[in-house]
GROMACS .gro file of C-alpha atoms in nm:
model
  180
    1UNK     CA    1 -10.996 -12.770 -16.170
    2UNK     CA    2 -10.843 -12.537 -15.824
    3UNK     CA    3 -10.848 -12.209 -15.885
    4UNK     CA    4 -10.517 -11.954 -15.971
    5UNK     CA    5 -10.494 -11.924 -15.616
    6UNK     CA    6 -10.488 -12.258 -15.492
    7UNK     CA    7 -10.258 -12.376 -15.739
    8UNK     CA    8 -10.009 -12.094 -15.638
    9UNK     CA    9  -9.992 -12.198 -15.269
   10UNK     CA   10  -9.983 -12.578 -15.395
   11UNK     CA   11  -9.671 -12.506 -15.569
   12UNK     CA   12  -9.570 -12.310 -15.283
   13UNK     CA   13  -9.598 -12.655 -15.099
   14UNK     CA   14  -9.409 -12.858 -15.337
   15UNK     CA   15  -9.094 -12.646 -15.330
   16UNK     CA   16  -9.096 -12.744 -14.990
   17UNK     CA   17  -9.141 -13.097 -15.081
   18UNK     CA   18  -9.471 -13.191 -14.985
   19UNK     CA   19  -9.596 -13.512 -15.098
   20UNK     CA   20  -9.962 -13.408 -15.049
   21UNK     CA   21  -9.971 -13.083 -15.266
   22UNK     CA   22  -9.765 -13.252 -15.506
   23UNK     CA   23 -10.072 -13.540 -15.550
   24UNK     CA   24 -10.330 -13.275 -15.568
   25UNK     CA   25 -10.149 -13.059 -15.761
   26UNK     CA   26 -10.121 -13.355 -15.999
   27UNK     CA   27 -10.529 -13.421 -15.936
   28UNK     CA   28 -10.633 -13.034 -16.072
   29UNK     CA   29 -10.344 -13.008 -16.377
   30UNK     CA   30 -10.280 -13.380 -16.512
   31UNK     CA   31 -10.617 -13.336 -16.763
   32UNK     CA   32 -10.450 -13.055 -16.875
   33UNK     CA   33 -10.155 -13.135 -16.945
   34UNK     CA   34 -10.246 -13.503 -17.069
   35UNK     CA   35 -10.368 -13.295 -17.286
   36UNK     CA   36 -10.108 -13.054 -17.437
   37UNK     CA   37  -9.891 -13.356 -17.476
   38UNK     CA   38 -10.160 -13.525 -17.666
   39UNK     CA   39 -10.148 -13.280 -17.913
   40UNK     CA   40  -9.750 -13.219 -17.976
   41UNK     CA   41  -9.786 -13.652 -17.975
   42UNK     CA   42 -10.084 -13.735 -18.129
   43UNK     CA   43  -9.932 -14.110 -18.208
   44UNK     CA   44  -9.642 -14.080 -17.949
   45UNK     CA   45  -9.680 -14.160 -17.560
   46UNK     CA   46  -9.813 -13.894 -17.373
   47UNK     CA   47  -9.872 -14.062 -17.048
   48UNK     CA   48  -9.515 -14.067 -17.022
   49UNK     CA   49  -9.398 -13.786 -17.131
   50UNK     CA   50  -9.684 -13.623 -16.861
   51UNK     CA   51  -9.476 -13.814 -16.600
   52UNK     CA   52  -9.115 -13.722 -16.669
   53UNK     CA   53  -9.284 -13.365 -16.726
   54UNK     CA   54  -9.418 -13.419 -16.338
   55UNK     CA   55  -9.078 -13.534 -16.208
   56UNK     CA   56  -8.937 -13.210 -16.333
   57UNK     CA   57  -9.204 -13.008 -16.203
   58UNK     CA   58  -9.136 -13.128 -15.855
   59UNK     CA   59  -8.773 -13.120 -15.906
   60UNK     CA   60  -8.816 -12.752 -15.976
   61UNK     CA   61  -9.091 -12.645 -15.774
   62UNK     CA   62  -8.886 -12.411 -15.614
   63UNK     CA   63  -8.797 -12.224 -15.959
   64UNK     CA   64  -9.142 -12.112 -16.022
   65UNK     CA   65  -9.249 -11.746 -15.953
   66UNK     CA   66  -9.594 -11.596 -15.885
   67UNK     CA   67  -9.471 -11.283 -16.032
   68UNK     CA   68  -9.444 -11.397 -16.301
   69UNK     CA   69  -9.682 -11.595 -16.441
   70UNK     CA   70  -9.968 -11.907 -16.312
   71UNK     CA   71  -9.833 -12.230 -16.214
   72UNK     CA   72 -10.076 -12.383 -16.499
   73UNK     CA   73  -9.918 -12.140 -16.746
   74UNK     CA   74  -9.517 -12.277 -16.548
   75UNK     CA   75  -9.669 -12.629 -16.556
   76UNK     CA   76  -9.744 -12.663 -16.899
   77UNK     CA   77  -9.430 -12.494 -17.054
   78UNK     CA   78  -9.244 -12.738 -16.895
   79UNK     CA   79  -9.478 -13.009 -17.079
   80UNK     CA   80  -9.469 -12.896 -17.404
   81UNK     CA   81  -9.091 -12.842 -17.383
   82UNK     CA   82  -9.084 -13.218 -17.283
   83UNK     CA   83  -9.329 -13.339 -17.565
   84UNK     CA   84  -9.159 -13.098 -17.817
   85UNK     CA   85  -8.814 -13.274 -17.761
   86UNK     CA   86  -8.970 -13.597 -17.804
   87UNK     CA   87  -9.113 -13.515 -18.103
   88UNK     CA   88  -8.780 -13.412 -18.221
   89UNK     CA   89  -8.641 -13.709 -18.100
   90UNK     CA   90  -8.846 -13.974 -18.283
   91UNK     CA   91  -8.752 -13.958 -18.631
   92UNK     CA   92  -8.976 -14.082 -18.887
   93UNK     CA   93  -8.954 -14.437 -19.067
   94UNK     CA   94  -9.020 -14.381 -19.470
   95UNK     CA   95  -9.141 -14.671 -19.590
   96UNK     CA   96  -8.845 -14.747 -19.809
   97UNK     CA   97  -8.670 -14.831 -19.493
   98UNK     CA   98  -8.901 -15.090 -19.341
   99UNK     CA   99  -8.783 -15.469 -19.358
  100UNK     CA  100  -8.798 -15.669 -19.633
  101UNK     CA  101  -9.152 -15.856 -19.610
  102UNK     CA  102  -9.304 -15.583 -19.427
  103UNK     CA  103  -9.714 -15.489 -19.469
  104UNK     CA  104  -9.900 -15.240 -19.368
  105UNK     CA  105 -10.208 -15.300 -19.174
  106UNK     CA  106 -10.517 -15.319 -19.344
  107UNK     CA  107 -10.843 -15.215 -19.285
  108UNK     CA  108 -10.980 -15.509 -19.224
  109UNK     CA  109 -11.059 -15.598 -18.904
  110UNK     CA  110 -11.054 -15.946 -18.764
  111UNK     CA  111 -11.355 -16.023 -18.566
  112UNK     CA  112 -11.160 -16.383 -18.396
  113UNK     CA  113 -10.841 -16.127 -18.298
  114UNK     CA  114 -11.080 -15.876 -18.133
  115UNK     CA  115 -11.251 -16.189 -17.914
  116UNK     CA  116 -10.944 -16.295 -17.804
  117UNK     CA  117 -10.785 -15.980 -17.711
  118UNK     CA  118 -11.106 -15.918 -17.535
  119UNK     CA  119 -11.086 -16.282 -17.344
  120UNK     CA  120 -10.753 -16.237 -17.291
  121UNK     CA  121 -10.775 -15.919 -17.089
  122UNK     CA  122 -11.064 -16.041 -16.912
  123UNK     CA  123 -10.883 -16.307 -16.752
  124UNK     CA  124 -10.623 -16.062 -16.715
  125UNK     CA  125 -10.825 -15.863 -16.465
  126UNK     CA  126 -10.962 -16.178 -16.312
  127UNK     CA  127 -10.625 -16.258 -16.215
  128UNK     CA  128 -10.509 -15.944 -16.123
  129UNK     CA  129 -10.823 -15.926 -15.884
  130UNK     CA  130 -10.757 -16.298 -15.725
  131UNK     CA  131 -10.375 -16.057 -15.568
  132UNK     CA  132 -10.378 -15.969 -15.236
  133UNK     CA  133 -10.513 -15.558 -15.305
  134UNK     CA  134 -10.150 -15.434 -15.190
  135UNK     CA  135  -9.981 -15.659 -15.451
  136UNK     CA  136 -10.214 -15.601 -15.710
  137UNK     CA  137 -10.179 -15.184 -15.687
  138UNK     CA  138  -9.784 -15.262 -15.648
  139UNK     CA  139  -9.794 -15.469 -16.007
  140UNK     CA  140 -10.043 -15.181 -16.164
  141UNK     CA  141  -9.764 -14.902 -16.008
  142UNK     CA  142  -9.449 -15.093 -16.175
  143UNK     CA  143  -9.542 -15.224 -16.472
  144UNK     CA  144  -9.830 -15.004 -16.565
  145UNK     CA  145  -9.683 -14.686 -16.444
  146UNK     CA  146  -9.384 -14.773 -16.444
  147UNK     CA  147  -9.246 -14.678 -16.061
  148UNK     CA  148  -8.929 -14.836 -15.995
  149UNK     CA  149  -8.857 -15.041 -15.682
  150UNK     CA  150  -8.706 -14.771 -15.510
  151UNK     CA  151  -9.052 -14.542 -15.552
  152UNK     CA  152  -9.280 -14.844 -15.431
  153UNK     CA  153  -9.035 -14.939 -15.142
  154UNK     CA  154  -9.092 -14.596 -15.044
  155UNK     CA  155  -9.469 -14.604 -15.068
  156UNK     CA  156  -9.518 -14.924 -14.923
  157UNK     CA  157  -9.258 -14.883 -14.633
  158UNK     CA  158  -9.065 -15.196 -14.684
  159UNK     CA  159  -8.667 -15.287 -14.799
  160UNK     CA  160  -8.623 -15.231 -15.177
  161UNK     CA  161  -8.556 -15.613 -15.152
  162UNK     CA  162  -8.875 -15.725 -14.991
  163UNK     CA  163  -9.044 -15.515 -15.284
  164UNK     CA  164  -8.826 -15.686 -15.554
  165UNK     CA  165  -8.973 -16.039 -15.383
  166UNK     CA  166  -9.319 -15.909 -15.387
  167UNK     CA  167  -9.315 -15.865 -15.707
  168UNK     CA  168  -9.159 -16.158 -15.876
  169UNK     CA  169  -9.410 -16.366 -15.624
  170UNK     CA  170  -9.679 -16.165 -15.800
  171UNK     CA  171  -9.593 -16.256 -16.120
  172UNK     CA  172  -9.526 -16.563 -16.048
  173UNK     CA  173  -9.912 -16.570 -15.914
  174UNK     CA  174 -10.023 -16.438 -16.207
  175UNK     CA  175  -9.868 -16.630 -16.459
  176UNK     CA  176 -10.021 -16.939 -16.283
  177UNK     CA  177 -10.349 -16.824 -16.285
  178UNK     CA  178 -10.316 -16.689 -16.677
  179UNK     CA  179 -10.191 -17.074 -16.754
  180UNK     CA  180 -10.492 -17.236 -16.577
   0.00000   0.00000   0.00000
């Protein structure tokens, strides 16, 4: 992980919106604060809650003070405050409210589901390897990650529309290759 120091000038960076320090700030904190999350959400989604806790952090760059405290120590209030009201968000399903019908999942595991979840992702990748590599890290970005259009037409340089096209093309690629 940067040192104090480096952090500190990082975030000095990403008030002023740079891109750059912002990506390597992300680099030397995103473990950390993965892991934080992780532990307010043990069964939630921490990857995303990481995220919106990064959009903030660049949206308030300019609110943090040296004086008064590490960026880390900044950083990762603002992440537990984000998986905290998640937490409190997601209430709890008692079992007495679950559908009519409904099982819980045993401990048995099936040996045929486990092959074909493992074949299935396999040709998965090989398709996702047979896109051009631009396409392929624009699919990974929006439906992984979950950029919008408007994120990747900014990081590919090209019309939201032409990004929109790009993508249903890819799909459309993919789902061929998946069927064959």
């Amino acid at each position: 992980m940067t040192a104090a120091p480096d952090l500190a000038e990082l975030m000095r960076r990403v008030a002023a919106q740079d891109r750059a320090a912002f990506a390597e700030l992300y680099r030397a904190t995103s473990a950390k604060l993965f892991a934080v999350v992780s532990r307010i959400l043990p069964g939630g989604d921490a990857s995303e809650v990481v995220q919106e806790a990064y959009v903030k952090i660049w949206q308030r760059a300019s609110d943090f003070d040296a004086a008064k405290g590490s960026p880390l120590a900044w950083m990762t209030t603002i992440a537990r405050n984000r998986a905290l009201d998640e937490a409190r968000r997601t209430k709890p399903v008692s079992l007495e409210d679950m559908p009519e019908g409904f099982e819980l999942a045993g401990e048995f595991i099936d040996p045929l589901a486990t092959r074909d979840r493992k074949q299935a992702y396999a040709a998965l990748l090989r398709c996702l390897n047979a896109l051009e590599p631009e396409r392929r890290e624009m699919i990974m970005l929006a439906y992984y990650r979950g950029a919008s259009r408007e994120a990747l037409a900014t990081r590919f340089n090209a019309p939201v529309g032409t990004v929109k096209t790009w993508l249903r093309r890819s799909l459309a690629q993919l789902k061929d290759c998946l069927s064959s």
